[in-house]
Short mmCIF file of N, CA and C in Angstrom, two decimals:
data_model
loop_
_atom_site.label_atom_id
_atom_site.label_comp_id
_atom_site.label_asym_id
_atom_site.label_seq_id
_atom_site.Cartn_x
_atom_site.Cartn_y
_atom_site.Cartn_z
N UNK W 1 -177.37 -111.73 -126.65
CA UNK W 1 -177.35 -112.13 -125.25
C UNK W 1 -178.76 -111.93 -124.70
N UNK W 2 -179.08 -112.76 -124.11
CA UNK W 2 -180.60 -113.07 -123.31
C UNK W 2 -180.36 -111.55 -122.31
N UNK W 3 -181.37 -111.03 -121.92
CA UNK W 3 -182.22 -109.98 -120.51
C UNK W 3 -181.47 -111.08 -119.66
N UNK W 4 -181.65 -112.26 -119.44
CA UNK W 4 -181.17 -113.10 -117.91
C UNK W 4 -179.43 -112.83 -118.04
N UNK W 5 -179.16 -112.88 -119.08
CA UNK W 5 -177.64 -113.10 -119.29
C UNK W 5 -176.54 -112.26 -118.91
N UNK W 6 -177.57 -111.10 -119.69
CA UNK W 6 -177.24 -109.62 -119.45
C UNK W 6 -177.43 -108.96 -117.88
N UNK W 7 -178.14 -109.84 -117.06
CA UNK W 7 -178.13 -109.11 -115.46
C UNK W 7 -177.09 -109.77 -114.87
N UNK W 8 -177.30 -111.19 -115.27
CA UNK W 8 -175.87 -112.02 -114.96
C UNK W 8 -174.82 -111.24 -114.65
N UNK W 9 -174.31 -110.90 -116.00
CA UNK W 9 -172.66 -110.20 -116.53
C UNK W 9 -172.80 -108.98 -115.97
N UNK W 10 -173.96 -108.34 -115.43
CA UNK W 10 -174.26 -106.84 -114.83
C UNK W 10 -173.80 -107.02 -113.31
N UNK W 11 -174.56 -108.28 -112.97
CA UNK W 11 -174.07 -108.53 -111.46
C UNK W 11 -172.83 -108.75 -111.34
N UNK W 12 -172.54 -109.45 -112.06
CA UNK W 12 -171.34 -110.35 -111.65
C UNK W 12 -169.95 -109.12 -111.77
N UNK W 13 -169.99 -107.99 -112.80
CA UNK W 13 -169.39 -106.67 -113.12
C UNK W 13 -169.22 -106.15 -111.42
N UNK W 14 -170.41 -105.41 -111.06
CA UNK W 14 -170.54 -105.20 -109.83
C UNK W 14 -169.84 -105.27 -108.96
N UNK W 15 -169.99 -106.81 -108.73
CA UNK W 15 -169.41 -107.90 -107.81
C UNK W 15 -168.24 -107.76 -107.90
N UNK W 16 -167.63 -108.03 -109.27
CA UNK W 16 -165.81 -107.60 -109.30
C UNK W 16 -165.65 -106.25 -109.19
N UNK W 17 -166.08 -104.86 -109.12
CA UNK W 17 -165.55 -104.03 -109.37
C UNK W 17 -165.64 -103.32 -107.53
N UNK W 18 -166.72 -103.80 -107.00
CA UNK W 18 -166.77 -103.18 -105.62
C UNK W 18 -166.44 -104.45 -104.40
N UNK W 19 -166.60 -105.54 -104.87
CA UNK W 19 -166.31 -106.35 -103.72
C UNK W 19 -167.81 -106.84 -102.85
N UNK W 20 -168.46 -105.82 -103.31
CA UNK W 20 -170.05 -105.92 -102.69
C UNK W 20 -170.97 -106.25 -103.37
N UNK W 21 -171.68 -107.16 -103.31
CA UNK W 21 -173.31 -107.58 -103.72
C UNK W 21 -174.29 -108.99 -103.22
N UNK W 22 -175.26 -109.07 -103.25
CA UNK W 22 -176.12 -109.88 -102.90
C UNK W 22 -175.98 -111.00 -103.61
N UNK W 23 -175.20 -112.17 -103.35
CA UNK W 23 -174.60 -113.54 -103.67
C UNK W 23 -175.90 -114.18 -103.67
N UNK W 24 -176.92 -114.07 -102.77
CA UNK W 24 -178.07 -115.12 -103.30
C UNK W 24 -178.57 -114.51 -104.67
N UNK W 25 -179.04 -113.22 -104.89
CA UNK W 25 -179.51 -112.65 -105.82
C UNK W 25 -178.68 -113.03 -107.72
N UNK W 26 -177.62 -113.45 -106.98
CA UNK W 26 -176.80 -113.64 -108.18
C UNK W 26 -176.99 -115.37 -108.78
N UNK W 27 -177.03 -116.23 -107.38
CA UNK W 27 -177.28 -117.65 -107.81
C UNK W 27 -178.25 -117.83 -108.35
N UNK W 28 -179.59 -116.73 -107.78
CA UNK W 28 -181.04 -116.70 -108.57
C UNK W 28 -181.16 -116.82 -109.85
N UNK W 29 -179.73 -115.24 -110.15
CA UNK W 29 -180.10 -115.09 -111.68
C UNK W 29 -179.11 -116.18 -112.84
N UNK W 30 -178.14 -116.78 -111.61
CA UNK W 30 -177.20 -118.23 -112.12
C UNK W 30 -178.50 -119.32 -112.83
N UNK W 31 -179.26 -119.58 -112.00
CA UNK W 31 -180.30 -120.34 -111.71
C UNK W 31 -181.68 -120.16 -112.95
N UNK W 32 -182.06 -118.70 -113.46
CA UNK W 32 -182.63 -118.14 -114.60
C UNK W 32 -182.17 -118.40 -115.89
N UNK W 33 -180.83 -118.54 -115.55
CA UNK W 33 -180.31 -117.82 -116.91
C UNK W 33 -179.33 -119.30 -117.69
N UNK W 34 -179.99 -119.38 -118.92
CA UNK W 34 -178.93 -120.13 -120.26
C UNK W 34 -177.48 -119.35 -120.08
N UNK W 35 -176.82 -120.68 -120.11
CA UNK W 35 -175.57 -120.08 -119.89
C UNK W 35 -174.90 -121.66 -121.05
N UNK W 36 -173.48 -120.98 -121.22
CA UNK W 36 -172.79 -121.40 -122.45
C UNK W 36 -172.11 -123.11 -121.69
N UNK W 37 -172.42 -123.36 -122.01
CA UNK W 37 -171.30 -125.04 -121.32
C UNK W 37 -170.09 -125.87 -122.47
N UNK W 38 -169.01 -125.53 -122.11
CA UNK W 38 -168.15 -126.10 -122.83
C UNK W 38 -167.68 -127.43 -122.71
N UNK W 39 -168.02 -128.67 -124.43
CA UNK W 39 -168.26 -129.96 -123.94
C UNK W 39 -166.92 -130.07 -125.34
N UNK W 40 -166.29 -131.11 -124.32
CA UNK W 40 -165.30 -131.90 -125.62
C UNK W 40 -165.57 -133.37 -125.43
N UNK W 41 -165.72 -134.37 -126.20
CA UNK W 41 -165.93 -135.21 -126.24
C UNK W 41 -167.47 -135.77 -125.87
N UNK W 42 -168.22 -134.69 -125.94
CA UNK W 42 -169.58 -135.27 -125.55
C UNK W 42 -169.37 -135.01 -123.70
N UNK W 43 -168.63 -134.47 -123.49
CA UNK W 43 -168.20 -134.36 -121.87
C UNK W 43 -168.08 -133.16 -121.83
N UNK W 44 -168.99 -132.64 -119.99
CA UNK W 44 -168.83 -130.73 -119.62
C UNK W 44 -167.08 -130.83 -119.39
N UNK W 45 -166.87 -130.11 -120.03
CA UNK W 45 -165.31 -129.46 -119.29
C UNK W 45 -165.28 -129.24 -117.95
N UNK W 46 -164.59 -129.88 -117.48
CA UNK W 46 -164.07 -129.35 -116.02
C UNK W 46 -162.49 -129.67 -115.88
N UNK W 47 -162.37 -128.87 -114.36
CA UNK W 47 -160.96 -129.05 -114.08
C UNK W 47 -161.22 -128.79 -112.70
N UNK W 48 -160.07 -129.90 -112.01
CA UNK W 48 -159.78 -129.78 -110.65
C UNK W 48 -159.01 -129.31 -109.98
N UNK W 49 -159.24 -128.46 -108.75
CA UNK W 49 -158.21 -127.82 -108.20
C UNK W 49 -159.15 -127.78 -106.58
N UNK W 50 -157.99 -127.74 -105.87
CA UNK W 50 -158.26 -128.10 -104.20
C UNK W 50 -158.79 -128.89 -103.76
N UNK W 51 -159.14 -129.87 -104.50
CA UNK W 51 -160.33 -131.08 -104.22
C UNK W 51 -161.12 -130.92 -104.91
N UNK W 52 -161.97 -129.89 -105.54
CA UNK W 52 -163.58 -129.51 -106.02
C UNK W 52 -163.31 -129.27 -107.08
N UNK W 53 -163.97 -130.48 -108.05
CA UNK W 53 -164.21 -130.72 -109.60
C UNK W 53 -165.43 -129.39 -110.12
N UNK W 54 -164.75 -128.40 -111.12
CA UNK W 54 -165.64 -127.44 -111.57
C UNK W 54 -165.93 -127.47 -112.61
N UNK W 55 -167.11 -127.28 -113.04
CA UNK W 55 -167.73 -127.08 -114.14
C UNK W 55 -167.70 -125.71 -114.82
N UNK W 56 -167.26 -125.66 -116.04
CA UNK W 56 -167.19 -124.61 -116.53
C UNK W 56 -168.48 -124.23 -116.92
N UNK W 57 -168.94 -122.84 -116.99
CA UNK W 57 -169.86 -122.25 -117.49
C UNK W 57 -169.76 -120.79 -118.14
N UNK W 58 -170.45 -120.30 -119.08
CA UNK W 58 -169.82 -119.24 -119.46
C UNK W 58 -171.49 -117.86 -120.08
N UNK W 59 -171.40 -116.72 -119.68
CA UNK W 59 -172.78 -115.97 -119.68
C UNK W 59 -172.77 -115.68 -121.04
N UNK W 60 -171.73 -116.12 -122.33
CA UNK W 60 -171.98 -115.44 -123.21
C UNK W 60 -170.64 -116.14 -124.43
N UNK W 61 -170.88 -115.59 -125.71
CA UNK W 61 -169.94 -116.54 -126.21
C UNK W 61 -168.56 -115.61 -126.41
N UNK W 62 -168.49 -114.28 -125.68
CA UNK W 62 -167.15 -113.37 -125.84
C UNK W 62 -166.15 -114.28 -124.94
N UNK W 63 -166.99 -114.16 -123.54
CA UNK W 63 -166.07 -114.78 -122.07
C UNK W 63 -165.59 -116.64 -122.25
N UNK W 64 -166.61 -117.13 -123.66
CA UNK W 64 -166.19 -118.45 -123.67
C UNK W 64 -165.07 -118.65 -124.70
N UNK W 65 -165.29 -117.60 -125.37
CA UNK W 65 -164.33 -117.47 -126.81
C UNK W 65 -162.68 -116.94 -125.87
N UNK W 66 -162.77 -116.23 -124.93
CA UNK W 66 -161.84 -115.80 -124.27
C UNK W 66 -160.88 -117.12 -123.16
N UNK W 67 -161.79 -117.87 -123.28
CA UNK W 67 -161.46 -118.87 -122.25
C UNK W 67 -160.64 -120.10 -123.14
N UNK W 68 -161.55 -120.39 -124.24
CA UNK W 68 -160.79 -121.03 -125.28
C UNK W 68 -159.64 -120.58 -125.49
N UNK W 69 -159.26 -119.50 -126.06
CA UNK W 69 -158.16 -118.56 -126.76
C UNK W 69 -157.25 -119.14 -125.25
N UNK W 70 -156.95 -118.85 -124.02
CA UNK W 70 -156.32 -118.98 -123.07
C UNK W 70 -155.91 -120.10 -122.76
N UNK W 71 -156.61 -121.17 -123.45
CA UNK W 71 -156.40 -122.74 -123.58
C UNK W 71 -155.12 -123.27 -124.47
N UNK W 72 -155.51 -122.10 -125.57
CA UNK W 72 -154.80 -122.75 -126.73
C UNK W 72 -155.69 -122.95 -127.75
N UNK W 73 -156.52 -122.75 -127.40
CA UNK W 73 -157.61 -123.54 -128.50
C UNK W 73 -158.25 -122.56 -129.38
N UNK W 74 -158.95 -122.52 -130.50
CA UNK W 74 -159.46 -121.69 -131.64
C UNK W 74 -161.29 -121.47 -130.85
N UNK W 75 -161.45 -122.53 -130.62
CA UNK W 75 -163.19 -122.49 -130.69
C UNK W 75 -163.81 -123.90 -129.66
N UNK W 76 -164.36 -123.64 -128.57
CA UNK W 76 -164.68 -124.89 -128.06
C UNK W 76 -166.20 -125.17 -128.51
N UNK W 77 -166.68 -126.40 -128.24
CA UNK W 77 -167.74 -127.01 -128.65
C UNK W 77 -168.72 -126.57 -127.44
N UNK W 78 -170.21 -126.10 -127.50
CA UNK W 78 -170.32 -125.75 -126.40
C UNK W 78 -172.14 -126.57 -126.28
N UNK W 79 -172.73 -126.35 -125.50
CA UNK W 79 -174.11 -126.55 -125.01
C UNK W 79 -175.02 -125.32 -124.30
N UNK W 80 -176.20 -125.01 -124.46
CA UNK W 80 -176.89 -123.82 -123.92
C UNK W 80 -178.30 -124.82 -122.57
N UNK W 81 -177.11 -124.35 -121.31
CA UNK W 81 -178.01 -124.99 -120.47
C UNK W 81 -178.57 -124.15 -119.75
N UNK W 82 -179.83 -124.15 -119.18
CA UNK W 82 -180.25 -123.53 -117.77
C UNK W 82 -179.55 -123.59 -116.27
N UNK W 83 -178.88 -122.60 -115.79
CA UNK W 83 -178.19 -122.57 -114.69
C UNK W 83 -178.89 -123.46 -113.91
N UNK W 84 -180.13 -123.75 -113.67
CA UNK W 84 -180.84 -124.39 -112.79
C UNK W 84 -180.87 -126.24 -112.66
N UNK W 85 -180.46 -126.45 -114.45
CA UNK W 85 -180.33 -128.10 -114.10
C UNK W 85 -178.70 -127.97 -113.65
N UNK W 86 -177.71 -127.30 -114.34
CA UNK W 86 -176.78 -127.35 -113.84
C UNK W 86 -176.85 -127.99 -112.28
N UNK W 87 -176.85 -127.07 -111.79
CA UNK W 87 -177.22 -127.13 -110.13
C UNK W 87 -177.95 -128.52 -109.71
N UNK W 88 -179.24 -128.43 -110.25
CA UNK W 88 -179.55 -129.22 -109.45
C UNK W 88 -179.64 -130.83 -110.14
N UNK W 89 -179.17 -131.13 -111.23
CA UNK W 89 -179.36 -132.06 -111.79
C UNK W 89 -177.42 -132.60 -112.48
N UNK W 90 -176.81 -132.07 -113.04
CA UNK W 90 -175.69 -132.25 -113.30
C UNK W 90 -174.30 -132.34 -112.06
N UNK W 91 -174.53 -131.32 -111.38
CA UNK W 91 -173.65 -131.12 -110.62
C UNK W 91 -173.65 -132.71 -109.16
N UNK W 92 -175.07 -132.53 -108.99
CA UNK W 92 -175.59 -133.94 -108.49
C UNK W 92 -174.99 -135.23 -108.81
N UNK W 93 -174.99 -135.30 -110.52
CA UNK W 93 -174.49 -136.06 -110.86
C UNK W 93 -172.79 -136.86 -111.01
N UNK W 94 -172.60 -135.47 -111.12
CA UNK W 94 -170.67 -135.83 -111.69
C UNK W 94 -170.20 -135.71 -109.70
N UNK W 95 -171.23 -135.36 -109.15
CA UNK W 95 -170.31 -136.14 -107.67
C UNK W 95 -171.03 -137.13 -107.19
N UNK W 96 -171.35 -137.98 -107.52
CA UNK W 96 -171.65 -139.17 -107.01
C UNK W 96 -170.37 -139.91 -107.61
N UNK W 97 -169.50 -139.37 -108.25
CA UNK W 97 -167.85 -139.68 -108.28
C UNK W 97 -166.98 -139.57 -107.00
N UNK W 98 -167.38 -138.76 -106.19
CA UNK W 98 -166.83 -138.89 -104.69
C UNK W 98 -166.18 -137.26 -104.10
N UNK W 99 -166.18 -136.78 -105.26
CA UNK W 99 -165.47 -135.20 -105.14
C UNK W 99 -166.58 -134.51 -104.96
N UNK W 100 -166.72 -132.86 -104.39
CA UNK W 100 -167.71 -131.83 -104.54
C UNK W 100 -166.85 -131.58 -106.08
N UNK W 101 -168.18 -130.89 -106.38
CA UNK W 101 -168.65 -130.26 -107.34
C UNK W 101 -169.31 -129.06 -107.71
N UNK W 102 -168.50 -128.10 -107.91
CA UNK W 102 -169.05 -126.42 -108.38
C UNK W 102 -169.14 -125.96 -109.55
N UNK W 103 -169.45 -124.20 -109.82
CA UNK W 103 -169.10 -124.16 -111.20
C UNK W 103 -168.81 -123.01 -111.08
N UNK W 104 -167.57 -122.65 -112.24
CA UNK W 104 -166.69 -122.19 -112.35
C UNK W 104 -167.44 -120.59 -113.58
N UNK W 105 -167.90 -119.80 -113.30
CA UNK W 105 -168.69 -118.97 -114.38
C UNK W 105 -167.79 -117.72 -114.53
N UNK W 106 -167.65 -117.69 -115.90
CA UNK W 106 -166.83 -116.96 -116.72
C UNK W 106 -165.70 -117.21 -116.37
N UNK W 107 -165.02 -118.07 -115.93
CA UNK W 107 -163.76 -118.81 -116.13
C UNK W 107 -162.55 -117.26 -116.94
N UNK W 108 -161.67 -117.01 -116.00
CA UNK W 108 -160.65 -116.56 -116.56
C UNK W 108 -160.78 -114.89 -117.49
N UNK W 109 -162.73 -114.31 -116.88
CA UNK W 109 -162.93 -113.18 -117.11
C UNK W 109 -162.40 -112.20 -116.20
N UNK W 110 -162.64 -111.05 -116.11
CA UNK W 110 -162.12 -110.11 -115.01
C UNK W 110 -163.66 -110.16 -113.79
N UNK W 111 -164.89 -110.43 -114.55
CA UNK W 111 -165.99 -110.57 -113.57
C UNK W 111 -166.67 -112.01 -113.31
N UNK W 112 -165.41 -113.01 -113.53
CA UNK W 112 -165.68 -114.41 -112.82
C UNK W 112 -165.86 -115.24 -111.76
N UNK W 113 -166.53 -115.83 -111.19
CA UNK W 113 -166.75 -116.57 -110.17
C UNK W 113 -166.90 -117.65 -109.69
N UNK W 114 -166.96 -118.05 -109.04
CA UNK W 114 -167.36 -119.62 -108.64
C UNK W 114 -168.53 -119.86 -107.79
N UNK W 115 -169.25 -120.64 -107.63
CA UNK W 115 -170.61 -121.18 -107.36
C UNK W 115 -170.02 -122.21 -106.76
N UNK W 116 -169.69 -122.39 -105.11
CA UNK W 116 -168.90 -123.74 -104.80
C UNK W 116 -170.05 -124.54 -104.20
N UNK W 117 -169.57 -125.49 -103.72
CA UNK W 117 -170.81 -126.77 -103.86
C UNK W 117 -171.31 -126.64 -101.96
N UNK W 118 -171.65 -125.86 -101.78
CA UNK W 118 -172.06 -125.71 -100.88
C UNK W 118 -173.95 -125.16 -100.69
N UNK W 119 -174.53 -125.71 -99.29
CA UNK W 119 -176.11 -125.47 -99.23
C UNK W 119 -176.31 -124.21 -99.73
N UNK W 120 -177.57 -124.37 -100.50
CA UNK W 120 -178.12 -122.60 -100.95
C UNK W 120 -177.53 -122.28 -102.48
N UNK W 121 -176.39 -123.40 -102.86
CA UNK W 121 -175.94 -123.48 -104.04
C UNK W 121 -176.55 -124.37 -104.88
N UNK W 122 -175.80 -125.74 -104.68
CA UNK W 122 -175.76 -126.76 -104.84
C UNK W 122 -176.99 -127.31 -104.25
N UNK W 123 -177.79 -128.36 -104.44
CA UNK W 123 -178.47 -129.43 -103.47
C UNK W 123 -178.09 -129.63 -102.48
N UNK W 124 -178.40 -129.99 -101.31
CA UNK W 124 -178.19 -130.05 -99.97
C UNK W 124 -176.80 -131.61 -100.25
N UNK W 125 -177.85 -132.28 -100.92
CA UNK W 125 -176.79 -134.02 -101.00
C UNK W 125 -175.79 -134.04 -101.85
N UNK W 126 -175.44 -132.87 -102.18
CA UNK W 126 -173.92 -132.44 -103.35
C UNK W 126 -173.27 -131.33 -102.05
N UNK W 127 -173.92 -130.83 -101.57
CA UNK W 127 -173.03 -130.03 -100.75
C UNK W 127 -172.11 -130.59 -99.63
N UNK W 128 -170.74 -129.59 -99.35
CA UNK W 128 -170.03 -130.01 -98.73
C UNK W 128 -170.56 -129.73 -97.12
N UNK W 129 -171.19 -128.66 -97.01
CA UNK W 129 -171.88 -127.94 -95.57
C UNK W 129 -172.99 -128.53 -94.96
N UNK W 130 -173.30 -129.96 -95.21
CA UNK W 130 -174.12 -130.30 -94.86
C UNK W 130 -174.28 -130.70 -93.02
N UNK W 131 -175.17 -130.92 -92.43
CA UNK W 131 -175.38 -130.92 -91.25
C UNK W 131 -174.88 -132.18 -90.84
N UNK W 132 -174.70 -133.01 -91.16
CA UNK W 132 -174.12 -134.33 -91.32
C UNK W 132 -172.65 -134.39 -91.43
N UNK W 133 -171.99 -133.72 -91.74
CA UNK W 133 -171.08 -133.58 -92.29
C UNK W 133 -170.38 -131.90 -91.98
N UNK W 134 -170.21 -132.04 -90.83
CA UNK W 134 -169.75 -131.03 -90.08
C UNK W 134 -167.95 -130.58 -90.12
N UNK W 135 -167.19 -131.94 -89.83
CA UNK W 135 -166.11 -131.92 -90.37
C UNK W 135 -165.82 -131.94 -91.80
N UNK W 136 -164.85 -131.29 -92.69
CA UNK W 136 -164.67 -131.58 -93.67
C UNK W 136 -163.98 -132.17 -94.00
N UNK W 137 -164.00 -133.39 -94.32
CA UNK W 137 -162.42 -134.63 -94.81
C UNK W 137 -161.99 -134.05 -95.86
N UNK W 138 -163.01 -133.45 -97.27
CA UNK W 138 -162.46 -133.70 -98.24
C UNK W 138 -160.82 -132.07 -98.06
N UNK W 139 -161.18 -131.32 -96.71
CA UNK W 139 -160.10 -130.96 -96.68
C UNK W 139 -158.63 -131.25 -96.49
N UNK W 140 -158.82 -132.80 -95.75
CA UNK W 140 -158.12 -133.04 -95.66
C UNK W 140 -157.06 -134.05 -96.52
N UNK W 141 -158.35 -134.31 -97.31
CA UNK W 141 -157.53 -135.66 -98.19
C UNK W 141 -157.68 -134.94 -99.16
N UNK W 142 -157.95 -134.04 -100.24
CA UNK W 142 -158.24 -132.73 -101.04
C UNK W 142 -156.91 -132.71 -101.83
N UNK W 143 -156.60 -132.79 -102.94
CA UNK W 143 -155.39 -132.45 -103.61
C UNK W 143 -155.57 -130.82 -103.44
N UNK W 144 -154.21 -130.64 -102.85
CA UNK W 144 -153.66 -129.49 -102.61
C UNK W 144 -152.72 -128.89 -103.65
N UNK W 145 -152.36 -129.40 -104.98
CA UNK W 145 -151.72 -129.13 -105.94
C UNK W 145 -152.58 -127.47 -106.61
N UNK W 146 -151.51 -126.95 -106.95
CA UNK W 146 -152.42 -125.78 -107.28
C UNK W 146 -153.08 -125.41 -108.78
N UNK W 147 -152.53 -126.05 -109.37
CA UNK W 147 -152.47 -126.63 -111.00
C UNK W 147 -153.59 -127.12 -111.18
N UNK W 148 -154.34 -126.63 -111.66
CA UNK W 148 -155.62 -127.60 -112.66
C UNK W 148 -155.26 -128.47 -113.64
N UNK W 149 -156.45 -129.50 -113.93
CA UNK W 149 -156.13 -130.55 -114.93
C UNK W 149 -157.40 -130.07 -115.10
N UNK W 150 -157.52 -129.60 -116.49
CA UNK W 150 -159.08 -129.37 -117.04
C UNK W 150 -159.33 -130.95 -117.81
N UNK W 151 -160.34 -131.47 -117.47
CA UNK W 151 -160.65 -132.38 -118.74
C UNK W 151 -162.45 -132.32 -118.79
N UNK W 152 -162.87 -133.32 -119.48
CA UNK W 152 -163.91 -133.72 -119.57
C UNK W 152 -165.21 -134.39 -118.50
N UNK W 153 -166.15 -134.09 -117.81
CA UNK W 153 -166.71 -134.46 -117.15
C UNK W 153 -168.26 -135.46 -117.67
N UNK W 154 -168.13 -136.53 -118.18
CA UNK W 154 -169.32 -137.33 -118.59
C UNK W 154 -170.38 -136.52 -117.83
N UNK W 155 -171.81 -135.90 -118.44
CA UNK W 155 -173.10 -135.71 -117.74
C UNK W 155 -174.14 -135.73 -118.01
#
């Protein structure tokens, strides 16, 4: 495991165990740090739930091996990206489909989180908080089903 990876899973520990920590400091080290991306079909894994298509990401290959196993699955196929194109280059991308777009890190660990597509996260033109965009529709038209459909996200 990378020094970036390892403050990652340090913060993010933290974060689950007290309820307290510095959320920008953490997107920073989101943003530093190679992180695991699980691809089937040549496609990031994602799954939708409340409206907002997530991207899975994972700090290490225990929490991705753990995420698989919870699937059903033996071993997923994965990619080693920089938190930073994530953000600002992928996530960009798979919503110009019409949904926000977040990511979902360590998926189904005890110190997991989400990165939702909001300013200071995301790009300002992927975010849902934008100044423009004061009301939120996609709350309202938003599948409210609580069930994920994980599939494949072309990126």
């Amino acid at each position: 495991m990378s020094t970036d990876a390892a403050r990652l899973r340090s913060g993010l520990a933290a974060l689950a165990a007290t309820g307290q920590g510095d959320l920008r400091s953490l997107v920073g080290e989101f943003r530093r740090t190679e992180v695991l991306v699980p691809v089937v079909d040549g496609s990031v894994l994602s799954a939708e739930a409340g409206g907002v298509r997530w991207l899975f990401a994972f700090t290490d290959a225990t929490a991705l091996d753990r995420f698989a196993r919870a699937r059903g699955e033996t071993a997923l196929d994965e990619v080693l990206v920089h938190g930073a194109r994530l953000l600002d280059h992928v996530v960009p991308w798979v919503a110009r489909a019409g949904a926000p777009v977040g990511i979902a890190l360590d998926a189904g660990s005890p110190a997991g989180m989400v990165l939702p597509p909001v300013r200071g996260v995301v790009p300002d033109a992927a975010a849902l908080d934008t100044d423009a965009d004061t009301d939120t529709d996609a709350d309202t038209d938003a599948d409210t089903d609580a069930d994920s459909d994980a599939e494949g996200t072309d990126a």
